[in-house]
mmCIF file of C-alpha atoms in Angstrom:
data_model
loop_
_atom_site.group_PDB
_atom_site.id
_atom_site.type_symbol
_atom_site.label_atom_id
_atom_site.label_comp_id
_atom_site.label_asym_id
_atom_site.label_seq_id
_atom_site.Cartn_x
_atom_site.Cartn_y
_atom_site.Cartn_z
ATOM 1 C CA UNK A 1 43.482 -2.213 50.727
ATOM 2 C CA UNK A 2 42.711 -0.050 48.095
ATOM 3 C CA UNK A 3 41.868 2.734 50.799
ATOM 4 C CA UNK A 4 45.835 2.672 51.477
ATOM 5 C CA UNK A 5 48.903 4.072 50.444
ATOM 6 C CA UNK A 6 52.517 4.028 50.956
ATOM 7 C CA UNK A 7 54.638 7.210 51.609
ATOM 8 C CA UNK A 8 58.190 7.855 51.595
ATOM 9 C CA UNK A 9 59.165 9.022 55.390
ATOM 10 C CA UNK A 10 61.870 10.825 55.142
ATOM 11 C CA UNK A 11 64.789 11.393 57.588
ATOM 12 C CA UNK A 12 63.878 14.537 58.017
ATOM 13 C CA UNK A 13 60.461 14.322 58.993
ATOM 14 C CA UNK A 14 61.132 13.762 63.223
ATOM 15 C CA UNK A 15 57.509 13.111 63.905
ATOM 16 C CA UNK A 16 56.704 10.301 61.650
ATOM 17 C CA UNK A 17 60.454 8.706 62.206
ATOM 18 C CA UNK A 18 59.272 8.834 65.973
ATOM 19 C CA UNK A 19 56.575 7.049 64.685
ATOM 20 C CA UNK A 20 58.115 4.399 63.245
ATOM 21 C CA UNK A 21 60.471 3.589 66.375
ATOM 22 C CA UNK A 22 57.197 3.494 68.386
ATOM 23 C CA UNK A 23 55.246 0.858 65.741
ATOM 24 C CA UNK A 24 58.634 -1.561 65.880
ATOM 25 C CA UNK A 25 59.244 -1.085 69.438
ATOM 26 C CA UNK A 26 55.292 -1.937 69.996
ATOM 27 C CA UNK A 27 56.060 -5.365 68.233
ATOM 28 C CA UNK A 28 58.980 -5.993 69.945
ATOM 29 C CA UNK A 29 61.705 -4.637 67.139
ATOM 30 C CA UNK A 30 64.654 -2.837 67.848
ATOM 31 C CA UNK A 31 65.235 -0.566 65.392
ATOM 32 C CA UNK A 32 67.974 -0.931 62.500
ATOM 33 C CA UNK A 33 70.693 1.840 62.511
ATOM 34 C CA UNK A 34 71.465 0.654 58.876
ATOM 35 C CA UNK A 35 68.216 2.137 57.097
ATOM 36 C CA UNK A 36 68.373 4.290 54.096
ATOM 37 C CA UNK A 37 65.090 4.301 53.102
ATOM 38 C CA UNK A 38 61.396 4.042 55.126
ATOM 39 C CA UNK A 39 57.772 3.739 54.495
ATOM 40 C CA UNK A 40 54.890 3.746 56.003
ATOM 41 C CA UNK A 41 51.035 3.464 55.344
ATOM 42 C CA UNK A 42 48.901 5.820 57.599
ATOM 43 C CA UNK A 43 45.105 6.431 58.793
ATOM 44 C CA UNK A 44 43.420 9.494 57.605
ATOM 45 C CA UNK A 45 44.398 10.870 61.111
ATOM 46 C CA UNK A 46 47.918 10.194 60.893
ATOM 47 C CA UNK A 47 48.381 7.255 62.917
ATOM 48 C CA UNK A 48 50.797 4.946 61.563
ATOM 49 C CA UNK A 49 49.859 1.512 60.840
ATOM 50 C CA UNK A 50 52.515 -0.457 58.800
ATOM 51 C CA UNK A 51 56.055 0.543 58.353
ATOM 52 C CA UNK A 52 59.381 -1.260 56.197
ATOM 53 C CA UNK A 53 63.082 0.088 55.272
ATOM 54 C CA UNK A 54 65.793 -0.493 52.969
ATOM 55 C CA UNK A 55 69.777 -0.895 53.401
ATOM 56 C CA UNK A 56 71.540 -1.692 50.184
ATOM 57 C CA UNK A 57 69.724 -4.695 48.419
ATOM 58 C CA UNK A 58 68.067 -6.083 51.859
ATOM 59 C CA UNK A 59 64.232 -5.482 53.237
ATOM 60 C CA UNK A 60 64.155 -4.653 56.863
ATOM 61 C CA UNK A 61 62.272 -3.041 59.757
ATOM 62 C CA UNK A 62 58.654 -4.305 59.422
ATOM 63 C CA UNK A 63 56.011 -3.956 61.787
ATOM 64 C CA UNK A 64 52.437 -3.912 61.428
ATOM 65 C CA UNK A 65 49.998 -2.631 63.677
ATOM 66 C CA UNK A 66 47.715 -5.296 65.518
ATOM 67 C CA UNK A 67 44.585 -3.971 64.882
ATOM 68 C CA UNK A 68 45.098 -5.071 60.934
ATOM 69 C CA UNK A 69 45.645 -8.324 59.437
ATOM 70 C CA UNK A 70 49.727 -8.300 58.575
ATOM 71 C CA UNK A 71 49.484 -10.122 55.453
ATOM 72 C CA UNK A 72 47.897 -7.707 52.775
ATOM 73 C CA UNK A 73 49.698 -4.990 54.657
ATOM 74 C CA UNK A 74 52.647 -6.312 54.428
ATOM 75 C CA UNK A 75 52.227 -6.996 50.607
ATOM 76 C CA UNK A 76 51.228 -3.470 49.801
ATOM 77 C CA UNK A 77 54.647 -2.898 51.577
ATOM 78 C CA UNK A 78 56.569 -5.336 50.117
ATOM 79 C CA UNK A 79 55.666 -4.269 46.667
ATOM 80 C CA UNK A 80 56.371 -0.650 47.559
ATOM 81 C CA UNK A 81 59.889 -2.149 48.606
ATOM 82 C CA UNK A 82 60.873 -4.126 45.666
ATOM 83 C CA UNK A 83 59.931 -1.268 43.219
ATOM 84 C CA UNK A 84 62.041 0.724 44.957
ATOM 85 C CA UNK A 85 64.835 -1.463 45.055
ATOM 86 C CA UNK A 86 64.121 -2.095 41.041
ATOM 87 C CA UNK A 87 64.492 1.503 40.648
ATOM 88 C CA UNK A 88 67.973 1.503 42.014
ATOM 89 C CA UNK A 89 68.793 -0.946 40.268
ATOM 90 C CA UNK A 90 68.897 -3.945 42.752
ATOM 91 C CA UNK A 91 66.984 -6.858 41.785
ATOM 92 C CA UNK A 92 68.812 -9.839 43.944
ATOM 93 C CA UNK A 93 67.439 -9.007 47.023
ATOM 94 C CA UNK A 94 67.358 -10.034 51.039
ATOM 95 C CA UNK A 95 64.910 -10.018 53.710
ATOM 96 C CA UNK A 96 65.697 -10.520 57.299
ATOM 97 C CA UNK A 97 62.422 -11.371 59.118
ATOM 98 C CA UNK A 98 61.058 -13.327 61.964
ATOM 99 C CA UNK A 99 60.362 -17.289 61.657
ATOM 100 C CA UNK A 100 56.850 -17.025 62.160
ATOM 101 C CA UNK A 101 56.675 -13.745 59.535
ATOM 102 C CA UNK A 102 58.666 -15.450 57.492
ATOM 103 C CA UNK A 103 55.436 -17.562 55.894
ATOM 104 C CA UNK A 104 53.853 -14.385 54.132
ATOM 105 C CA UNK A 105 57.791 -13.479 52.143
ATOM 106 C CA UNK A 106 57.543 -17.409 51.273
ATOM 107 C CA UNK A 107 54.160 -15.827 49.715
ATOM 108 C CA UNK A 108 55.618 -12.553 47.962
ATOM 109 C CA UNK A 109 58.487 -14.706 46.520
ATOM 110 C CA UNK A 110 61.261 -15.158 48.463
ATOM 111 C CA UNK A 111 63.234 -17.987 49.684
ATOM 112 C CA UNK A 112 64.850 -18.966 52.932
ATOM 113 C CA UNK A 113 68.850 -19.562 53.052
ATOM 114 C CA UNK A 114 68.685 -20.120 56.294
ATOM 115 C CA UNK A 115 66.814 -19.908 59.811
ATOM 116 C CA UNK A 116 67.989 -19.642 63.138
ATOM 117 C CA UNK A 117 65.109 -20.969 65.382
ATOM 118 C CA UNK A 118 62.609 -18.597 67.473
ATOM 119 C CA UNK A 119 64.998 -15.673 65.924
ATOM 120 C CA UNK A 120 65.849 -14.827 62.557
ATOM 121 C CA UNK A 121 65.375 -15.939 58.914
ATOM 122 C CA UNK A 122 67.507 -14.950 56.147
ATOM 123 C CA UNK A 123 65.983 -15.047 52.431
ATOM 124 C CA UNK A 124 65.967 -13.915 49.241
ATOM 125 C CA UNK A 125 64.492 -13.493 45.865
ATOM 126 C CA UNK A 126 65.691 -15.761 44.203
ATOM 127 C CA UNK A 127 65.340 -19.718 44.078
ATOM 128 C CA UNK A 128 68.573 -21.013 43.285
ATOM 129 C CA UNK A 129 70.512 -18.115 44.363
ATOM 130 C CA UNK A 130 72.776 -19.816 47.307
ATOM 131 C CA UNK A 131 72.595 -22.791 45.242
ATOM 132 C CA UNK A 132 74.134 -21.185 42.194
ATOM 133 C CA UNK A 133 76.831 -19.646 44.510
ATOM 134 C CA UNK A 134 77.937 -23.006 45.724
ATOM 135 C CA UNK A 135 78.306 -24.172 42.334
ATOM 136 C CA UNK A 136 80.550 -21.212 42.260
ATOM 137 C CA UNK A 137 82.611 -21.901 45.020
ATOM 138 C CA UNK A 138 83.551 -25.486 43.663
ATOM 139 C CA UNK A 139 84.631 -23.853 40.689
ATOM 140 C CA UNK A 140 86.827 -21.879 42.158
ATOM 141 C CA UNK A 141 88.323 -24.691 44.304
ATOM 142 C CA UNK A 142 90.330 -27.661 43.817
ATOM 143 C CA UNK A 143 88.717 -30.815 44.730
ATOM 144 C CA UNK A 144 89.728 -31.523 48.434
ATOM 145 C CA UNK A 145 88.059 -34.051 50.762
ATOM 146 C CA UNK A 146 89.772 -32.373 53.850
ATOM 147 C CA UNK A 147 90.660 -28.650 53.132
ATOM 148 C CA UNK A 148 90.431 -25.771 56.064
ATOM 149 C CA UNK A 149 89.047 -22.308 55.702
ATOM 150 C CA UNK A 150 89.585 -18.731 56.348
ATOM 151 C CA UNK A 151 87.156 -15.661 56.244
ATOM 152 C CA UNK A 152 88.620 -11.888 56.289
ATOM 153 C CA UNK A 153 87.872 -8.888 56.104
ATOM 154 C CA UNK A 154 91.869 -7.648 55.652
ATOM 155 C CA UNK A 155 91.256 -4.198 56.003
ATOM 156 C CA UNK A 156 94.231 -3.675 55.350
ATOM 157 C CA UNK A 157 96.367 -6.641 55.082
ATOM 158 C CA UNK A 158 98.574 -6.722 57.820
ATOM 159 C CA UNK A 159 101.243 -9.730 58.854
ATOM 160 C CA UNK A 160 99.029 -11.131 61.283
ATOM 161 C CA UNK A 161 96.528 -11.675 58.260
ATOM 162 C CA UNK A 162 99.384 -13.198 56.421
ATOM 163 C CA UNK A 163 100.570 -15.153 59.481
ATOM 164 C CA UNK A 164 97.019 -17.105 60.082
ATOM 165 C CA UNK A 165 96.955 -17.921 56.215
ATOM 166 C CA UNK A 166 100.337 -19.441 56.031
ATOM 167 C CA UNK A 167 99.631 -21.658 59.077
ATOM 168 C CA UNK A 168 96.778 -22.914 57.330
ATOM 169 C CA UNK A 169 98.373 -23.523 53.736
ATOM 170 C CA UNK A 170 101.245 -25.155 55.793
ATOM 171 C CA UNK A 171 98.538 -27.545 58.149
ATOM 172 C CA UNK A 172 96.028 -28.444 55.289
ATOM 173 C CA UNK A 173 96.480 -29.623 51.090
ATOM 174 C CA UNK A 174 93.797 -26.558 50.767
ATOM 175 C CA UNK A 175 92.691 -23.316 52.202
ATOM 176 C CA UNK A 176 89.366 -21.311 51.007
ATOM 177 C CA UNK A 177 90.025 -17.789 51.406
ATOM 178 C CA UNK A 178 86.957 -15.853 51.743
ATOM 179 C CA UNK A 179 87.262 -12.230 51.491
ATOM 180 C CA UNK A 180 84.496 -10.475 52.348
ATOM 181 C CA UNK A 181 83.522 -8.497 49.534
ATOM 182 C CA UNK A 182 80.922 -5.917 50.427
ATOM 183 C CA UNK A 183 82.209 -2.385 50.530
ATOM 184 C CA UNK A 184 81.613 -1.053 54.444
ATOM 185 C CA UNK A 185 84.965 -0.768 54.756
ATOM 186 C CA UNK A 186 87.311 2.096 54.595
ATOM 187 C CA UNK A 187 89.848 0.523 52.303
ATOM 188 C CA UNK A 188 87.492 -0.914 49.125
ATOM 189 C CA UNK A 189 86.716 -4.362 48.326
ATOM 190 C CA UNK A 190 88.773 -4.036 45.341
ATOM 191 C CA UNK A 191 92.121 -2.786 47.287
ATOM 192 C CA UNK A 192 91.553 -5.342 49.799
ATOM 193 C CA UNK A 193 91.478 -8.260 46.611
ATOM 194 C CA UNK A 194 94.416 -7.069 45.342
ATOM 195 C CA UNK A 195 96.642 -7.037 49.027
ATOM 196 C CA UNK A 196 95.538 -10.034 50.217
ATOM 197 C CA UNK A 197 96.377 -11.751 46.860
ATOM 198 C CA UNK A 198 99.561 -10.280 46.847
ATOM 199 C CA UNK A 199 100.229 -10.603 50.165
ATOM 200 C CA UNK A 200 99.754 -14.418 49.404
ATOM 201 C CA UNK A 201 100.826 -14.829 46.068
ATOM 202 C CA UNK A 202 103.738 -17.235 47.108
ATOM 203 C CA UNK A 203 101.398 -19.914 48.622
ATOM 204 C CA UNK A 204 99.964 -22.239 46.231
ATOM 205 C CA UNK A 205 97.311 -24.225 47.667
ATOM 206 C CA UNK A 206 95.165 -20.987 48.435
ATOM 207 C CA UNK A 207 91.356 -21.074 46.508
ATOM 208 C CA UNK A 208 90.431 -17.080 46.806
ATOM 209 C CA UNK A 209 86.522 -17.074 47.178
ATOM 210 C CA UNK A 210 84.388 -13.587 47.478
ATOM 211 C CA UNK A 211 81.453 -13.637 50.219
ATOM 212 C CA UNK A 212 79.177 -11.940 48.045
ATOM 213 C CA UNK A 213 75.990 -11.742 50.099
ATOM 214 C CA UNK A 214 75.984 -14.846 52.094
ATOM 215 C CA UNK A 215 78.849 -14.864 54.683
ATOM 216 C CA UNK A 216 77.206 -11.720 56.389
ATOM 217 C CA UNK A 217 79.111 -8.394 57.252
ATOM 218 C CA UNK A 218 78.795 -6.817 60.511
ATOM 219 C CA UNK A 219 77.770 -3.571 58.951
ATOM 220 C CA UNK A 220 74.591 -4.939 57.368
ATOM 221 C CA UNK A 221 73.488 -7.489 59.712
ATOM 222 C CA UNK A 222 69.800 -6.800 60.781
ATOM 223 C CA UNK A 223 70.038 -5.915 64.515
ATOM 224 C CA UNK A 224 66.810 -4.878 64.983
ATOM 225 C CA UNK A 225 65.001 -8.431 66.821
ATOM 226 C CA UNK A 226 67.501 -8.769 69.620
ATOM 227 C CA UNK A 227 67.504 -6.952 73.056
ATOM 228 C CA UNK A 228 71.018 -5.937 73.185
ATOM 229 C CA UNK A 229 74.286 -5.720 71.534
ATOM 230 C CA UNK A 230 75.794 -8.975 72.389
ATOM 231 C CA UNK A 231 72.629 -10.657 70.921
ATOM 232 C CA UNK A 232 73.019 -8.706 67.635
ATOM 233 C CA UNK A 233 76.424 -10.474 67.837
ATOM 234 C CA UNK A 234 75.663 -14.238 68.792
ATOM 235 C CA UNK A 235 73.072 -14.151 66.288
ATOM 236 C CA UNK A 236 74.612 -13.045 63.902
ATOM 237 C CA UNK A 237 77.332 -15.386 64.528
ATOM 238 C CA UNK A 238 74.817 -18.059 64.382
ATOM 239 C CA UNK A 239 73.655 -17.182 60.975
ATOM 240 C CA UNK A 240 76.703 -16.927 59.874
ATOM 241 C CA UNK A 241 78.131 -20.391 61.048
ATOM 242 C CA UNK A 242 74.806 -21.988 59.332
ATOM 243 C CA UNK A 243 75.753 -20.705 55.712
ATOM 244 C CA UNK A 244 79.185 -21.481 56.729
ATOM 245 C CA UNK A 245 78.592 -24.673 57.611
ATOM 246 C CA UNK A 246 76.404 -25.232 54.111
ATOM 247 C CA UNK A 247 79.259 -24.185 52.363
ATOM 248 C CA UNK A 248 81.244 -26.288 54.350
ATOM 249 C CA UNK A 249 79.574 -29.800 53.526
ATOM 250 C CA UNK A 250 79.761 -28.377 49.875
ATOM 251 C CA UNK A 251 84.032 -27.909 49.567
ATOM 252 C CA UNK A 252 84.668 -30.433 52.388
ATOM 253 C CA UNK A 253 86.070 -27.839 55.151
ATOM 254 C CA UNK A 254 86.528 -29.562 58.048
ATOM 255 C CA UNK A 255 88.626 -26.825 59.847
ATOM 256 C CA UNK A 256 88.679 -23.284 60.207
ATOM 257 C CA UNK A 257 91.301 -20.896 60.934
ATOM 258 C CA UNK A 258 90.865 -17.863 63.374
ATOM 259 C CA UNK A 259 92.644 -15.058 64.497
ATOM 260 C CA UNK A 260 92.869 -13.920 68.180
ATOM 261 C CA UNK A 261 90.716 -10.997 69.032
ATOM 262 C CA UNK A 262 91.848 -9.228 72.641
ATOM 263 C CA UNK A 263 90.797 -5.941 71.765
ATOM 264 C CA UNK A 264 87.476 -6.248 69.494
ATOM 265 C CA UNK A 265 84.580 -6.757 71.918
ATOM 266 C CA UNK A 266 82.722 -8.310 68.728
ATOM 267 C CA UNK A 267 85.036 -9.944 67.150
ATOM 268 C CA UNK A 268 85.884 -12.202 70.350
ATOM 269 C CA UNK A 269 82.142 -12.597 71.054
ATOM 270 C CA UNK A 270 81.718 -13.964 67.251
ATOM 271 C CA UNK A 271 85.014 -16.205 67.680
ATOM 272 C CA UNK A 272 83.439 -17.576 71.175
ATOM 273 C CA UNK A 273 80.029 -18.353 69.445
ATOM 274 C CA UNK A 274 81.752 -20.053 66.632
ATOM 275 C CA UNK A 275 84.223 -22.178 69.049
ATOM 276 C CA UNK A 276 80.949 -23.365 70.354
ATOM 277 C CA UNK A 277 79.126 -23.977 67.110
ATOM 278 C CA UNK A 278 81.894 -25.255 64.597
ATOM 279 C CA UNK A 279 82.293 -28.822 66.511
ATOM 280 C CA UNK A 280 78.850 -29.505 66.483
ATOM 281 C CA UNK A 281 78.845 -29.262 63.106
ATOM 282 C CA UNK A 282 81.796 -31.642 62.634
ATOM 283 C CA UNK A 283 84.316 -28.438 61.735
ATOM 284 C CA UNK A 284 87.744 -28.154 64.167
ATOM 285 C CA UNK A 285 88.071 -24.722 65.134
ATOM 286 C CA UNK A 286 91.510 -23.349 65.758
ATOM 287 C CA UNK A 287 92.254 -20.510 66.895
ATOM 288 C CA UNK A 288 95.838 -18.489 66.237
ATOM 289 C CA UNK A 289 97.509 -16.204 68.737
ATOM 290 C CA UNK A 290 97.484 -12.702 67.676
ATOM 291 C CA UNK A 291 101.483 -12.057 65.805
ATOM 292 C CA UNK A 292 103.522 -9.257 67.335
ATOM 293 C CA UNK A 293 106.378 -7.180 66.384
ATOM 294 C CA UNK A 294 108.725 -5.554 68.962
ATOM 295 C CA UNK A 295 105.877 -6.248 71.872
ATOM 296 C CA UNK A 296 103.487 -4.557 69.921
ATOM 297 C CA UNK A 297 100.137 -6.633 68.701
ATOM 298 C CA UNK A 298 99.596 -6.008 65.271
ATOM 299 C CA UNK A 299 95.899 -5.029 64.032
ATOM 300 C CA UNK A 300 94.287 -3.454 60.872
ATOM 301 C CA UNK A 301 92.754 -1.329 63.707
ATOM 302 C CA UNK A 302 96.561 -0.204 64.768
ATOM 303 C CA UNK A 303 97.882 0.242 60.777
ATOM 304 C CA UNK A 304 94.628 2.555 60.230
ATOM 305 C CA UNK A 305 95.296 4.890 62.926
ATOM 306 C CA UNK A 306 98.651 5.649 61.821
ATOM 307 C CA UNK A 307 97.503 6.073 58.481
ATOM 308 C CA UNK A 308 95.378 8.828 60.122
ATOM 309 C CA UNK A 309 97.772 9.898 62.119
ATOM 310 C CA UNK A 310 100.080 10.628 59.025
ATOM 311 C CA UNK A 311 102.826 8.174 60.460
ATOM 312 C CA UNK A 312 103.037 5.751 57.312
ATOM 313 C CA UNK A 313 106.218 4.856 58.403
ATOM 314 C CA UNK A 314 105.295 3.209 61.156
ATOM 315 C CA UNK A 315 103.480 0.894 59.298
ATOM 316 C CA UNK A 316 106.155 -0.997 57.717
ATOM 317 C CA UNK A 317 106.781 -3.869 60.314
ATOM 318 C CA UNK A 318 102.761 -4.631 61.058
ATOM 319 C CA UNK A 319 102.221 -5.118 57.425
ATOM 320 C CA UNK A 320 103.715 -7.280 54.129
ATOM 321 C CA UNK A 321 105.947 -5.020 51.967
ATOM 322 C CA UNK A 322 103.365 -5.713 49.023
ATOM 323 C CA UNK A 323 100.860 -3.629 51.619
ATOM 324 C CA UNK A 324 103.376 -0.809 52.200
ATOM 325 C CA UNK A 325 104.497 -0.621 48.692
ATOM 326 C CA UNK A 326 100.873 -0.005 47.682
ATOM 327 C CA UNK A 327 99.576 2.381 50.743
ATOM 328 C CA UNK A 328 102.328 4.533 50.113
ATOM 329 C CA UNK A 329 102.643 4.822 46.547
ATOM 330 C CA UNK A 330 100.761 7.496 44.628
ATOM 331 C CA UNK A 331 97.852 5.229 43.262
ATOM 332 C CA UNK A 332 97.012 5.071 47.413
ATOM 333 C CA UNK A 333 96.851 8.989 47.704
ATOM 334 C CA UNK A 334 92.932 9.546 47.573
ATOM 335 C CA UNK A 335 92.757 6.475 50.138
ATOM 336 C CA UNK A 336 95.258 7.992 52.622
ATOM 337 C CA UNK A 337 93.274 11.176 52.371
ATOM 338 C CA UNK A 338 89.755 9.514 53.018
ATOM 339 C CA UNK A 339 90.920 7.701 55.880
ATOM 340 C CA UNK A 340 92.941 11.300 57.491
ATOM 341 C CA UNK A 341 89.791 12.452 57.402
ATOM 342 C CA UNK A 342 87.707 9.859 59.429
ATOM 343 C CA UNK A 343 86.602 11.144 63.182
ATOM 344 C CA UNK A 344 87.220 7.011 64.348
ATOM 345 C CA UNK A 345 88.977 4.810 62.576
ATOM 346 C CA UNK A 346 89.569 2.178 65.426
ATOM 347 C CA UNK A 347 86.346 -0.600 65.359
ATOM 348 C CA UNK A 348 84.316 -1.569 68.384
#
């Protein structure tokens, strides 16, 4: 393999990009719209013959051309990878690959969290890495045999957010909040912590847990093995409920809290997939009618656009006056700004 070398492909460069979506559609990969980085190993003459991306701190977007054996290939490409990631500055890192790919990772190092059957495995670098984050979790917690548990993104923190976690504080001795913590949002992680602590500061059976990397975001959840949208969605859904489920068995969760979704096509796929999934896993899922004000649903999705729309005032019956006080005070000023200037701020 010494004949071979790896090369940055830049965005820029159409022909080899083209290249790229050609080598993962030939091995049946849809290709990632979350990429920001790609390499490839060529032939004298050009032709493509291995190719793997980057988003954030994951691996992503391998295919290897079927005239070569995958593994060293793939090893020249992994190590490529991981330097770069080392470079940036990442060195806890994640690899979405296939089940029967996922044998030569096992090889380079990495570890599976979990594995949804005939589609996806999720792993990463290091050994006790989930492990260690349980640990944290029931440090964080009080013990509980029988506690329930809620997962938001709160973006913002609206009364409907606030309406779902004081059912649950009033139907169970403990709630896990999870926030999820990675920053695809437009309102940071950090501004998101502080509302929804706030918001929920008079409740006090409420454990506050971050996701960190292993209750999976939308935004960074490898798309590229399914056929269509709606299978991005029920697998990742599927993932999802296995590491929640792990995490379950861990705090003793036995029910988790929902809210409705009418107008967020994935949303209410990933709340049907998990109404399916939770029971079998022993888990009660219960979902909460979506809260309204004067007729009107509220959503994050509603509050946002009138942030855009420069009509904060509007805002102050969808959300808790520890959300208002904060969005329009002058430590909120470069947020308002950032989000005025968004093209969309509504999510599909």
């Amino acid at each position: 393999m010494s004949d071979f070398t790896v090369s940055k492909i830049f965005p820029s460069d159409k022909l080899n990009q083209d290249k790229v979506t050609q080598l993962l559609e030939d091995a049946g990969i849809k290709r990632d719209q979350n990429l920001d980085y790609t390499c490839g190993i060529f032939e004298e003459d050009g032709t493509l013959i291995a190719t793997g991306s980057l988003f954030a701190n994951s691996l992503r977007c391998f295919a290897i051309c079927k005239r070569y054996s995958g593994d060293a290939l793939l090893n020249t490409l992994v190590t490529h990878l991981i330097n770069v990631q080392f470079e940036r500055g990442n060195t806890h890192l994640f690899v979405y690959t296939k089940p029967d790919t996922s044998k030569f990772f096992k090889a380079l190092g990495f570890y599976t969290i979990t594995e949804i059957p005939n589609m996806v495995t999720f792993m990463e670098n290091r050994k006790s890495g989930f492990a260690d984050y349980l640990k944290r979790l029931k440090k964080e917690s009080e013990p509980s045999k029988e506690s329930a548990a809620i997962v938001m993104n709160a973006n913002p923190f609206t009364l409907g957010h606030l309406s779902l976690v004081e059912k649950a504080a009033a139907e169970n001795k403990q709630v896990h909040l999870f926030m999820v913590s990675e920053d695809s949002s437009l309102i940071p992680f950090a501004v998101r912590k502080e509302l929804i602590m706030a918001g929920t500061a008079h409740l006090d059976n409420i454990s506050y847990h971050e996701t960190g990397p292993y209750i999976i975001s939308q935004a960074t959840f490898p798309s590229y093995f399914q056929k269509d949208q709606e299978h991005v969605i029920i697998s990742q859904a599927k993932l999802d409920i296995n590491i929640f489920v792990a995490i379950a068995q861990e705090l003793g969760i036995t029910r988790r809290y929902v809210g409705e979704e009418p107008t967020s096509f994935v949303t209410n796929l990933y709340n049907k997939t998990m109404q399916k999934q939770l029971p079998a896993n022993s888990i009660i899922y219960t979902m909460i009618p979506r809260k309204e004000v004067n007729g009107q649903m509220i959503s994050a999705s509603t509050v946002r656009q009138f942030i855009k729309d420069g009509k904060l005032e509007l805002i102050k019956d969808l959300v808790p006056k520890t959300t208002f006080d904060y969005l329009t005070s002058p430590q909120a000023k470069d947020l308002i700004k950032t989000i005025q200037k968004k093209s969309n701020v509504i999510h599909y």
